[in-house]
Tab-separated table of N, CA and C in Angstrom:
chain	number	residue	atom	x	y	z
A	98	UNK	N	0.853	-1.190	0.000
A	98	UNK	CA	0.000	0.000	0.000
A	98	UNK	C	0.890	1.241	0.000
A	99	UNK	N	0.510	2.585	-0.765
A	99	UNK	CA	1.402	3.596	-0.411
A	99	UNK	C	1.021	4.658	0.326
A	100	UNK	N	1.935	5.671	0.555
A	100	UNK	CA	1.553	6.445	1.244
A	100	UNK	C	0.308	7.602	0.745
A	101	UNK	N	-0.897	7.804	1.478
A	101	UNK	CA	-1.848	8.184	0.749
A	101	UNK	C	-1.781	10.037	1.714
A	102	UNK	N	-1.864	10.806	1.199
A	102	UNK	CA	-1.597	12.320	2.121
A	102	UNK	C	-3.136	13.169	2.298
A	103	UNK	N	-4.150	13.513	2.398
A	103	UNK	CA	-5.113	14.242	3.078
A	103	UNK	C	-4.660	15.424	3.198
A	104	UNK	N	-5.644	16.431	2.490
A	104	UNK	CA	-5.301	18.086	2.572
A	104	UNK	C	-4.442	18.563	2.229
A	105	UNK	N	-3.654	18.193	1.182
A	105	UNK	CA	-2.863	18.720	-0.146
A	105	UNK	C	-3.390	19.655	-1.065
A	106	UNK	N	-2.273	20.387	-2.050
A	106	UNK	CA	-3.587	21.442	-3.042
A	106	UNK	C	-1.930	21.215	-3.825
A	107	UNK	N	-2.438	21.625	-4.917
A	107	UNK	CA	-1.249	21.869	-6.481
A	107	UNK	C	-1.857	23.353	-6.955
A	108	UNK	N	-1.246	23.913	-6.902
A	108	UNK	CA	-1.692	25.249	-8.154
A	108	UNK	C	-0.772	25.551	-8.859
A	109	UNK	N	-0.927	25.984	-10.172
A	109	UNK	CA	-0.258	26.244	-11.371
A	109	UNK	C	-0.438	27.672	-12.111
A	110	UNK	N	-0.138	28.216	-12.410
A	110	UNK	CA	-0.096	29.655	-13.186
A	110	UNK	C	0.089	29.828	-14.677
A	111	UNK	N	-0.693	30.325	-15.591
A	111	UNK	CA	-0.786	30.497	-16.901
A	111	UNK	C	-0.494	28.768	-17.458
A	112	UNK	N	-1.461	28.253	-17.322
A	112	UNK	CA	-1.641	27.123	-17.585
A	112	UNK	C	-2.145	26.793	-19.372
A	113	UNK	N	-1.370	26.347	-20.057
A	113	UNK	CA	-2.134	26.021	-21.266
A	113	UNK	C	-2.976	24.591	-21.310
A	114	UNK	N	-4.303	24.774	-21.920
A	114	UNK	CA	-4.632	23.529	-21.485
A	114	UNK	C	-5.284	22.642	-23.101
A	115	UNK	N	-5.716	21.803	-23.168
A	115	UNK	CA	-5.754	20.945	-24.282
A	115	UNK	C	-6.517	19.697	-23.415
A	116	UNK	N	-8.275	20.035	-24.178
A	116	UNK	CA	-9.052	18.588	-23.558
A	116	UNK	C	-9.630	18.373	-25.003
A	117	UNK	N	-9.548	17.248	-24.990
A	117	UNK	CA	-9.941	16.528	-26.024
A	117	UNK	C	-10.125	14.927	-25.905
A	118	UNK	N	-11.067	13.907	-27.143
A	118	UNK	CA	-10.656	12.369	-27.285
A	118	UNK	C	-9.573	12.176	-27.780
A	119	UNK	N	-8.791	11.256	-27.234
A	119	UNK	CA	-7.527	10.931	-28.114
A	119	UNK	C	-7.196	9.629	-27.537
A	120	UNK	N	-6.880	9.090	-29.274
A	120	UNK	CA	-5.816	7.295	-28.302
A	120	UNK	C	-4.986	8.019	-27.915
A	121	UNK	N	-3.738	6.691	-27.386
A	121	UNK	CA	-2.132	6.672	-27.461
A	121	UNK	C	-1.579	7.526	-28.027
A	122	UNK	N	-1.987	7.325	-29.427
A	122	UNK	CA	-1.320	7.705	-30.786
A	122	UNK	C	-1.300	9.066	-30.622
A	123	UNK	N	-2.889	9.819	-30.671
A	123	UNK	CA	-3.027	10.971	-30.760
A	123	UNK	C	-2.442	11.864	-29.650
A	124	UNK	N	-2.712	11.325	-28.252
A	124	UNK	CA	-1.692	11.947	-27.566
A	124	UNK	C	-0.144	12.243	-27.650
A	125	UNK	N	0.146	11.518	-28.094
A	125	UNK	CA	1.952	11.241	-28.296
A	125	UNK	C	1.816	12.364	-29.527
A	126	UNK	N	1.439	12.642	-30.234
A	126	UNK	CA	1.468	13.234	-31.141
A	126	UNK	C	0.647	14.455	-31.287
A	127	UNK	N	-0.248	15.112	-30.250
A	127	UNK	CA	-0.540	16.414	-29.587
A	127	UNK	C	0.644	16.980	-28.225
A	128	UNK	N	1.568	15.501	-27.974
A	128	UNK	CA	2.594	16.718	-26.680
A	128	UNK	C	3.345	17.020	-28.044
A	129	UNK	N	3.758	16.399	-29.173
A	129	UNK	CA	4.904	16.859	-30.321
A	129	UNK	C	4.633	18.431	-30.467
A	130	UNK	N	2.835	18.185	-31.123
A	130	UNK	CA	2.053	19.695	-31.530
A	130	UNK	C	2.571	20.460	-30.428
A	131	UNK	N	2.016	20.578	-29.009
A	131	UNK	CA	1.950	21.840	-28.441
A	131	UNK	C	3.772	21.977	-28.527
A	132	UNK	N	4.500	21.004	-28.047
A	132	UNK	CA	5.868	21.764	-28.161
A	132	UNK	C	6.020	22.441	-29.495
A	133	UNK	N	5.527	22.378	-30.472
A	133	UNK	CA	5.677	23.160	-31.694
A	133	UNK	C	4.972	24.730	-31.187
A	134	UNK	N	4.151	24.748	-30.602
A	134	UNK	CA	3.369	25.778	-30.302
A	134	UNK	C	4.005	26.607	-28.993
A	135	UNK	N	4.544	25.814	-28.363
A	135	UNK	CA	5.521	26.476	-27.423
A	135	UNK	C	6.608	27.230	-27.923
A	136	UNK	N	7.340	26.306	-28.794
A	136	UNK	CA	8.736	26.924	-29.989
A	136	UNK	C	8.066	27.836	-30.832
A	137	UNK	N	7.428	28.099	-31.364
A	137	UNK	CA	6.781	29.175	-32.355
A	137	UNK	C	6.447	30.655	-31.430
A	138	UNK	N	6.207	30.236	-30.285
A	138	UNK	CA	5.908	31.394	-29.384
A	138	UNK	C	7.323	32.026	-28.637
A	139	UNK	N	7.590	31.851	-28.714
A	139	UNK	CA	8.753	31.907	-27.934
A	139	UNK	C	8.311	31.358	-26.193
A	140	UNK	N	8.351	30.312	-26.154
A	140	UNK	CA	7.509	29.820	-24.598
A	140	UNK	C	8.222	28.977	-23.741
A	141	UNK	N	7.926	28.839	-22.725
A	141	UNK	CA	8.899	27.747	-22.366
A	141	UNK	C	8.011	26.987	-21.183
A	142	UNK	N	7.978	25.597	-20.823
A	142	UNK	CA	7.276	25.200	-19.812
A	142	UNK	C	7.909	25.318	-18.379
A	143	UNK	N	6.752	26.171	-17.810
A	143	UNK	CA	7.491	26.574	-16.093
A	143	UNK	C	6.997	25.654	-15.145
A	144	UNK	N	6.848	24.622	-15.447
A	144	UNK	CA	6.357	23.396	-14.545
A	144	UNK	C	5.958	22.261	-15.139
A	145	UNK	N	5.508	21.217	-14.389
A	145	UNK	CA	5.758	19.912	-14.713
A	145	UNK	C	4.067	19.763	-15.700
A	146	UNK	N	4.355	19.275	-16.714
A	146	UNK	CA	2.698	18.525	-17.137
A	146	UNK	C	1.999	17.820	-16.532
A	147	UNK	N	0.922	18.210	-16.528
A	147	UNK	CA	-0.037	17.702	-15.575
A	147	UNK	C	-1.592	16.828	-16.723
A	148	UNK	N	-1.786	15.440	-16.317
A	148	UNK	CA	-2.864	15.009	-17.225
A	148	UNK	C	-4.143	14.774	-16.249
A	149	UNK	N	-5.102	14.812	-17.111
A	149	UNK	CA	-6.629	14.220	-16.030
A	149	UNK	C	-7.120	13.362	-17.277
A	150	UNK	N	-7.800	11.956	-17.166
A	150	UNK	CA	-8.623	11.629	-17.868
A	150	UNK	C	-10.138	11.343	-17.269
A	151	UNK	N	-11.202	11.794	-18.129
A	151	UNK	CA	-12.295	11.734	-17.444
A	151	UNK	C	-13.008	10.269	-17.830
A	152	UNK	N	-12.543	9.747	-19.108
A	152	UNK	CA	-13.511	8.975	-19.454
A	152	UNK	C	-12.641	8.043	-20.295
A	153	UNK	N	-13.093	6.101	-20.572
A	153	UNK	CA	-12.142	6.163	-21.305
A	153	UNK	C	-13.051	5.097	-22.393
A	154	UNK	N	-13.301	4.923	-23.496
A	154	UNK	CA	-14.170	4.522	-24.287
A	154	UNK	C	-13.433	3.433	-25.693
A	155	UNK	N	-14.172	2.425	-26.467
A	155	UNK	CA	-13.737	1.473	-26.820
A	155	UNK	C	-13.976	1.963	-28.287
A	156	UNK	N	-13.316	2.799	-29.409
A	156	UNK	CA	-13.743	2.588	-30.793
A	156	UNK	C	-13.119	1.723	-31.487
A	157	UNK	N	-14.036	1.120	-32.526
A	157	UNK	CA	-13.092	-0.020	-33.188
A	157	UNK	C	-11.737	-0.465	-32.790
A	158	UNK	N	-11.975	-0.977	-31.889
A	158	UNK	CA	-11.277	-2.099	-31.061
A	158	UNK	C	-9.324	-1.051	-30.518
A	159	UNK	N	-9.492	0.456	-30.393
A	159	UNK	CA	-9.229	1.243	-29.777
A	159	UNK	C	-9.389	1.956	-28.699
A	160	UNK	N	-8.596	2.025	-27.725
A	160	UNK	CA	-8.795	2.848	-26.392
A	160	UNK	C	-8.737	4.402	-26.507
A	161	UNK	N	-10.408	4.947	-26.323
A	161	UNK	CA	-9.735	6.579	-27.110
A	161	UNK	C	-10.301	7.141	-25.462
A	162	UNK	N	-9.498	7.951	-24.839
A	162	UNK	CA	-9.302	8.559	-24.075
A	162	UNK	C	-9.900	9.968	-23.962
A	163	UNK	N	-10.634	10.742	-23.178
A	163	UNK	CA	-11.438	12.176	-22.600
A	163	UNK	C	-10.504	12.772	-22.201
A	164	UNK	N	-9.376	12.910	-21.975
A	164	UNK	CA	-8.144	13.903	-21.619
A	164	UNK	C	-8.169	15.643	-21.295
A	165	UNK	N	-7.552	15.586	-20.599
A	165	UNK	CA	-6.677	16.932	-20.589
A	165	UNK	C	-5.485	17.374	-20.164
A	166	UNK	N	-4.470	18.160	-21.219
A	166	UNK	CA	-3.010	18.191	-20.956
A	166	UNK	C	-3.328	19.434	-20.435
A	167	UNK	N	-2.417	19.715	-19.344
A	167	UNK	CA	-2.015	21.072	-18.783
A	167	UNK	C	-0.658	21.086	-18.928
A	168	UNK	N	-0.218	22.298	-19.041
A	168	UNK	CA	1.437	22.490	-18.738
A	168	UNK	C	1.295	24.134	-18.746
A	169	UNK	N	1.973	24.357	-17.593
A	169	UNK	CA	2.454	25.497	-16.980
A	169	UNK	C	3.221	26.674	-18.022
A	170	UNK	N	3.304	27.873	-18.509
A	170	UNK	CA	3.818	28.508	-19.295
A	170	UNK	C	5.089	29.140	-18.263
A	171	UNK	N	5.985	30.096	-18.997
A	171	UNK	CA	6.539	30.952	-18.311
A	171	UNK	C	5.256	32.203	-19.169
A	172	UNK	N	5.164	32.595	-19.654
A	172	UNK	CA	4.513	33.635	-20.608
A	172	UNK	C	2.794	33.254	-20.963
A	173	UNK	N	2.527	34.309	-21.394
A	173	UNK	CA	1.097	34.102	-21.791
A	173	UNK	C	1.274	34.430	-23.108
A	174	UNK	N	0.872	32.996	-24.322
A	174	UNK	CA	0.955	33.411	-25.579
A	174	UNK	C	0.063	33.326	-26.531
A	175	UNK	N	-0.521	33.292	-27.693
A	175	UNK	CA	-1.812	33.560	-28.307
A	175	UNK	C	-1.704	31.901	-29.157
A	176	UNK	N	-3.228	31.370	-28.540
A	176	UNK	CA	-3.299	29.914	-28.837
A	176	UNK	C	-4.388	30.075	-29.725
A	177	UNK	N	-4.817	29.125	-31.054
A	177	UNK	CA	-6.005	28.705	-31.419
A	177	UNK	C	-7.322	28.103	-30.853
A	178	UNK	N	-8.403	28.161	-31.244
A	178	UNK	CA	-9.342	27.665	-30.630
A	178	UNK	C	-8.963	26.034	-30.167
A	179	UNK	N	-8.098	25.307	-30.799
A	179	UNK	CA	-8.056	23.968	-29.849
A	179	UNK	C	-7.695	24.594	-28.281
A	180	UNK	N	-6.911	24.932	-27.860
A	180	UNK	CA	-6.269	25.360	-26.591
A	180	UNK	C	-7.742	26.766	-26.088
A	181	UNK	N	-7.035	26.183	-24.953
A	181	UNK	CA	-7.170	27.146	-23.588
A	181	UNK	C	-6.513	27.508	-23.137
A	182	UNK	N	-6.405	28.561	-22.075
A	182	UNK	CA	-5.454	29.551	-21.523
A	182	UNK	C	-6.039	29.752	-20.130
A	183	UNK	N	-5.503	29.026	-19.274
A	183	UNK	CA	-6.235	28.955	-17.586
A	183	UNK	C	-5.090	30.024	-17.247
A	184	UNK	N	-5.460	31.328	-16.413
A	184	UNK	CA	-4.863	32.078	-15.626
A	184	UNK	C	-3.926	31.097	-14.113
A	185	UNK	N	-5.278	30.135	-13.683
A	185	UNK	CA	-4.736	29.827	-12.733
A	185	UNK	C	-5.775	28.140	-12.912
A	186	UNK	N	-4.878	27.335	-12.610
A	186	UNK	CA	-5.300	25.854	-11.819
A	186	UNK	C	-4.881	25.326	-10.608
A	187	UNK	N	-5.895	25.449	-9.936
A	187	UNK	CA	-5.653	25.323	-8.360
A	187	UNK	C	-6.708	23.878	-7.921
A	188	UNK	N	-6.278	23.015	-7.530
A	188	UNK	CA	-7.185	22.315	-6.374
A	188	UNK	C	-6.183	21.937	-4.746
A	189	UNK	N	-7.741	22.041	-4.388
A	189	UNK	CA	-7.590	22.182	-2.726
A	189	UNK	C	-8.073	21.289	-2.067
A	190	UNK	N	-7.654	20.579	-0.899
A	190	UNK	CA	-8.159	19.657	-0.042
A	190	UNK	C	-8.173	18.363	-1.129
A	191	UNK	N	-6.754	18.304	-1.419
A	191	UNK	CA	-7.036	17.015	-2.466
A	191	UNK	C	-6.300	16.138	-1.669
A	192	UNK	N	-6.156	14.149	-2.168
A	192	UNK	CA	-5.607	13.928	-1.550
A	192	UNK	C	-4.500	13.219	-2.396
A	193	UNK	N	-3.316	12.596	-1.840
A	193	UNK	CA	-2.011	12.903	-2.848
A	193	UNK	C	-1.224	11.999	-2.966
A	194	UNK	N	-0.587	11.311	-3.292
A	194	UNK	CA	-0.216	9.836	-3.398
A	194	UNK	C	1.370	10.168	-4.663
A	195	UNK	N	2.318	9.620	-4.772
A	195	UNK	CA	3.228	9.713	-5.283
A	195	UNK	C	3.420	7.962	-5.704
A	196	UNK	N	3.269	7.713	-7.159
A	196	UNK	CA	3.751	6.842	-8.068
A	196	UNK	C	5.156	6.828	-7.913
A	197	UNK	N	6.032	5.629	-8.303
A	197	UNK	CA	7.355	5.889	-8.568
A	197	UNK	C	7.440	4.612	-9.624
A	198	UNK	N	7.864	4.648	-10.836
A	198	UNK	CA	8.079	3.558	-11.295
A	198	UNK	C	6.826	3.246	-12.515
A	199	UNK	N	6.674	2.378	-13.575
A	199	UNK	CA	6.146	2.496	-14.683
A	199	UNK	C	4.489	3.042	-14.904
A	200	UNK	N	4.107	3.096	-15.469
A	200	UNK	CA	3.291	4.471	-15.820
A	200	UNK	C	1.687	2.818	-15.865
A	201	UNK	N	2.242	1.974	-16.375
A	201	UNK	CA	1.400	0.696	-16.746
A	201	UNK	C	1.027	0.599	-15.111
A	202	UNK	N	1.545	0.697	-14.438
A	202	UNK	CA	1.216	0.137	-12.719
A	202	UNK	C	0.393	1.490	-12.457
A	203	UNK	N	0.144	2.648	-12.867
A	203	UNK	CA	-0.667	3.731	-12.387
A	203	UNK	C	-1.815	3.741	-11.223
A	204	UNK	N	-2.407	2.422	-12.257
A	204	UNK	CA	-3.954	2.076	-11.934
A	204	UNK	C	-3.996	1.397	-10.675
A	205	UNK	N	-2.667	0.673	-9.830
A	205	UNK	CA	-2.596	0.194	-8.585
A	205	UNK	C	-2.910	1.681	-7.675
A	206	UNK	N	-2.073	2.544	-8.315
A	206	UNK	CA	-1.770	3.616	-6.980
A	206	UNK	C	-3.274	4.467	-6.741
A	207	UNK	N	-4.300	4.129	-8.362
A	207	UNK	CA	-5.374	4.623	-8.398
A	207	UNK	C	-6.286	3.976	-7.418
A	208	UNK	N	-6.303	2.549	-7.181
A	208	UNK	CA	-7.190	1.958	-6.531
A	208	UNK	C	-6.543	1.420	-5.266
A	209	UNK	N	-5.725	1.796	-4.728
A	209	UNK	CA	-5.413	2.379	-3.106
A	209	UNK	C	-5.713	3.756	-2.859
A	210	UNK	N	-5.913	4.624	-3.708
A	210	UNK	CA	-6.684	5.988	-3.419
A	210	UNK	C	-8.073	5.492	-3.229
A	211	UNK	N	-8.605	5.364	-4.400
A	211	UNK	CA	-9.895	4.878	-4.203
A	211	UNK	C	-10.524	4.229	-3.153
A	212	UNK	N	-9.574	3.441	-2.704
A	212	UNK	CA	-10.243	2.325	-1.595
A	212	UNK	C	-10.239	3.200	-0.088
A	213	UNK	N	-8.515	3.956	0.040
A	213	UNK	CA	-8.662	5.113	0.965
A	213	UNK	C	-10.015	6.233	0.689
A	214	UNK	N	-10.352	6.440	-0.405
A	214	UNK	CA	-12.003	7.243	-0.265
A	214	UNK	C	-13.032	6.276	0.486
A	215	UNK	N	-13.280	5.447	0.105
A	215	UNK	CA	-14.123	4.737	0.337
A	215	UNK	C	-13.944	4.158	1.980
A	216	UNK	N	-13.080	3.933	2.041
A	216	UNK	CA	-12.908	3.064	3.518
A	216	UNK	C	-12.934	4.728	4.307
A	217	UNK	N	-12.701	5.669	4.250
A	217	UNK	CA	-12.809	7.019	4.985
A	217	UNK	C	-14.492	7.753	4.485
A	218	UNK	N	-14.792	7.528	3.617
A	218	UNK	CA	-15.922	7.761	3.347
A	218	UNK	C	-16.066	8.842	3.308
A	219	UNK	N	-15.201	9.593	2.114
A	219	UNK	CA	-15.015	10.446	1.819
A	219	UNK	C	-15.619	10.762	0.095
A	220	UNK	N	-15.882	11.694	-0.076
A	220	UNK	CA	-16.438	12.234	-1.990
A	220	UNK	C	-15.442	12.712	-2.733
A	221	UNK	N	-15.144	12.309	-3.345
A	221	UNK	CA	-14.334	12.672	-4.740
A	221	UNK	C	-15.261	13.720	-5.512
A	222	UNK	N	-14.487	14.875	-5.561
A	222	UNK	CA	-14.915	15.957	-6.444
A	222	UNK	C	-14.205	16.035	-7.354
A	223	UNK	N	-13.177	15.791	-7.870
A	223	UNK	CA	-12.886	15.877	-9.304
A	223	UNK	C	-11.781	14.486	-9.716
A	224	UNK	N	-11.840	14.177	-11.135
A	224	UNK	CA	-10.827	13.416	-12.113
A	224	UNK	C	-9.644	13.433	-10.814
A	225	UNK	N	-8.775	12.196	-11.067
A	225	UNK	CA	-7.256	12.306	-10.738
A	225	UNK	C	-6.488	13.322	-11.597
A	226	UNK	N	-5.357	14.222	-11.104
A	226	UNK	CA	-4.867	14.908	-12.006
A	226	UNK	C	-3.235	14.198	-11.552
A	227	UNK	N	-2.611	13.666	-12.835
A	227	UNK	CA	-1.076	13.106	-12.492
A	227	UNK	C	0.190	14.116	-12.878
A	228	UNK	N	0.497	14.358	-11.921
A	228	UNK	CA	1.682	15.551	-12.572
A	228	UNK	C	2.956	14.370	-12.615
A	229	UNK	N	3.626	15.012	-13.847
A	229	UNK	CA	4.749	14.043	-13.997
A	229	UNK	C	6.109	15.165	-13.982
A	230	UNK	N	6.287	14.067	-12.298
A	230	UNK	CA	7.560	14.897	-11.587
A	230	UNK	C	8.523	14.477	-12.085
A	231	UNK	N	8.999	13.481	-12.610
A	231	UNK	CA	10.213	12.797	-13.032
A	231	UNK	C	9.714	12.290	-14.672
A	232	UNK	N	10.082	13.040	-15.960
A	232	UNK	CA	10.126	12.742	-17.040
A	232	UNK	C	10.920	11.432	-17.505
A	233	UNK	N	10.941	11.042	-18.070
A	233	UNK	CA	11.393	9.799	-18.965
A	233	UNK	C	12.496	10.912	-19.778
A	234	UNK	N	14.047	10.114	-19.554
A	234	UNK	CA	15.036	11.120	-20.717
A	234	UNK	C	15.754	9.957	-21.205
A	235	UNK	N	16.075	10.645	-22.164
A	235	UNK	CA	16.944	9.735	-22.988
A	235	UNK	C	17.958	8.793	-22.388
A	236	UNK	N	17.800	7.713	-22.656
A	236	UNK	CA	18.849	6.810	-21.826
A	236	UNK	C	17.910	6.177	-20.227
A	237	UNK	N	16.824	6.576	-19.928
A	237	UNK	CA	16.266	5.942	-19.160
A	237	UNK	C	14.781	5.351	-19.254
A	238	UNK	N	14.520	4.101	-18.314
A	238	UNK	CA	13.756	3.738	-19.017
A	238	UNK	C	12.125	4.247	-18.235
A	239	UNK	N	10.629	3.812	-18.809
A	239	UNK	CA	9.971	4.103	-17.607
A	239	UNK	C	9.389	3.914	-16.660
A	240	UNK	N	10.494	2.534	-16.479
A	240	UNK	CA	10.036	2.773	-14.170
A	240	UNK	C	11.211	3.631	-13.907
A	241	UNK	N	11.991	4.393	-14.707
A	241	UNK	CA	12.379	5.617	-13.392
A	241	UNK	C	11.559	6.820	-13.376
A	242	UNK	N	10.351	6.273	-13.802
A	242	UNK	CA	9.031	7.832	-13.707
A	242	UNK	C	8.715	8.008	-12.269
A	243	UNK	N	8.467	9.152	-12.121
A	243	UNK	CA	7.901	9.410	-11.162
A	243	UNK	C	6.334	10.486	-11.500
A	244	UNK	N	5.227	10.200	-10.475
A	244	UNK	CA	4.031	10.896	-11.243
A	244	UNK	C	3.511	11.113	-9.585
A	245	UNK	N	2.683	12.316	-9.426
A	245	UNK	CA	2.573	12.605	-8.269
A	245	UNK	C	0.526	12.478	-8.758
A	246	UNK	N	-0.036	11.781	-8.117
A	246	UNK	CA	-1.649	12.141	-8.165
A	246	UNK	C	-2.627	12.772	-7.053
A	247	UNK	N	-3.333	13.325	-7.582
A	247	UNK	CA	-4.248	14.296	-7.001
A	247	UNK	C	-5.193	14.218	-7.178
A	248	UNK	N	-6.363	14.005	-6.019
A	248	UNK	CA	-8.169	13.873	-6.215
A	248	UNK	C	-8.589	14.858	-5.310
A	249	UNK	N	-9.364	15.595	-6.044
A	249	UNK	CA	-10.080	16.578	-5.234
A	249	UNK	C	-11.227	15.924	-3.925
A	250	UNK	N	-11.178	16.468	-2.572
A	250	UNK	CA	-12.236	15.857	-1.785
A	250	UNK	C	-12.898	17.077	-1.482
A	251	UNK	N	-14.692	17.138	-1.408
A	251	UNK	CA	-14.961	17.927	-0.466
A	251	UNK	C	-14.978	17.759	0.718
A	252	UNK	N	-14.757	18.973	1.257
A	252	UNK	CA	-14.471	19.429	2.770
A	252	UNK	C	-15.405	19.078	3.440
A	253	UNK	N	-16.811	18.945	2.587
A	253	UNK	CA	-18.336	18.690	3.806
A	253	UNK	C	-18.250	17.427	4.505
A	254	UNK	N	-18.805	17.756	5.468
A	254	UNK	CA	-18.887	16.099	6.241
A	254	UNK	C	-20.769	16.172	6.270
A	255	UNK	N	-21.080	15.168	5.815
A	255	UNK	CA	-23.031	14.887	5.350
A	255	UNK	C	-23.134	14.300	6.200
């Protein structure tokens, strides 16, 4: 079991954001896009990417994914209607759990959160959001990832 944390918050500043369906494929190939869109701007990312998926659905015998990429700007720069432009992404009273190691095992660290909601009997107010603290670089492989997750709880007690 890992360590699960209670009353955590992440906030982020000039956040670009990108929700959309997408497989694998299309994701891997929308982080290429926005870094093109970062380099064209003169931009640079001031913090770690952050993903949420809301939903995840079966087309012709494909896993297409409800997503959303965030990543932190240094600058505020002029995006097309795909993108958004969050001033600020903040959640509060979330609770917080740190992955270490391949990205395929995620779904363990998801359902020891989960089970910590449930056995505390607590409400989930929003998607997991996974910030990825430790990138994958050249020459390594990915269980040296590291991904930090975040579920929003409300504060009410019913």
């Amino acid at each position: 079991m890992i360590l699960i944390e209670a009353g955590k918050e992440i906030r982020l500043e000039n956040v670009l954001s990108l929700r959309k369906k997408m497989t694998q494929e299309e994701i891997n190939s929308e982080m290429l896009k926005i870094g093109n869109v970062l380099q064209d701007n003169g931009a640079k990312k001031a913090g770690p990417v952050v993903t949420a998926t809301f939903a995840i659905e079966t087309l012709n015998g494909q896993s297409v994914l409800d997503m959303e990429i965030l990543i932190p700007l240094d600058k505020k720069i002029a995006v097309s209607d795909e993108y958004t432009q969050k001033p600020v992404f903040h959640i509060v009273n979330a609770l917080y759990a740190r992955h270490e190691g391949n990205p395929s095992t995620l779904q363990n660290t998801y359902n020891d959160m989960l089970a910590y909601i449930n056995h505390n009997k607590l409400q989930q107010i929003t998607a997991g959001y996974n910030v990825q603290v430790k990138d994958v670089l050249p020459g390594m492989t990915p269980d040296e990832m590291t991904i930090d997750v975040y579920i929003g709880i409300t504060p009410n007690i019913l």
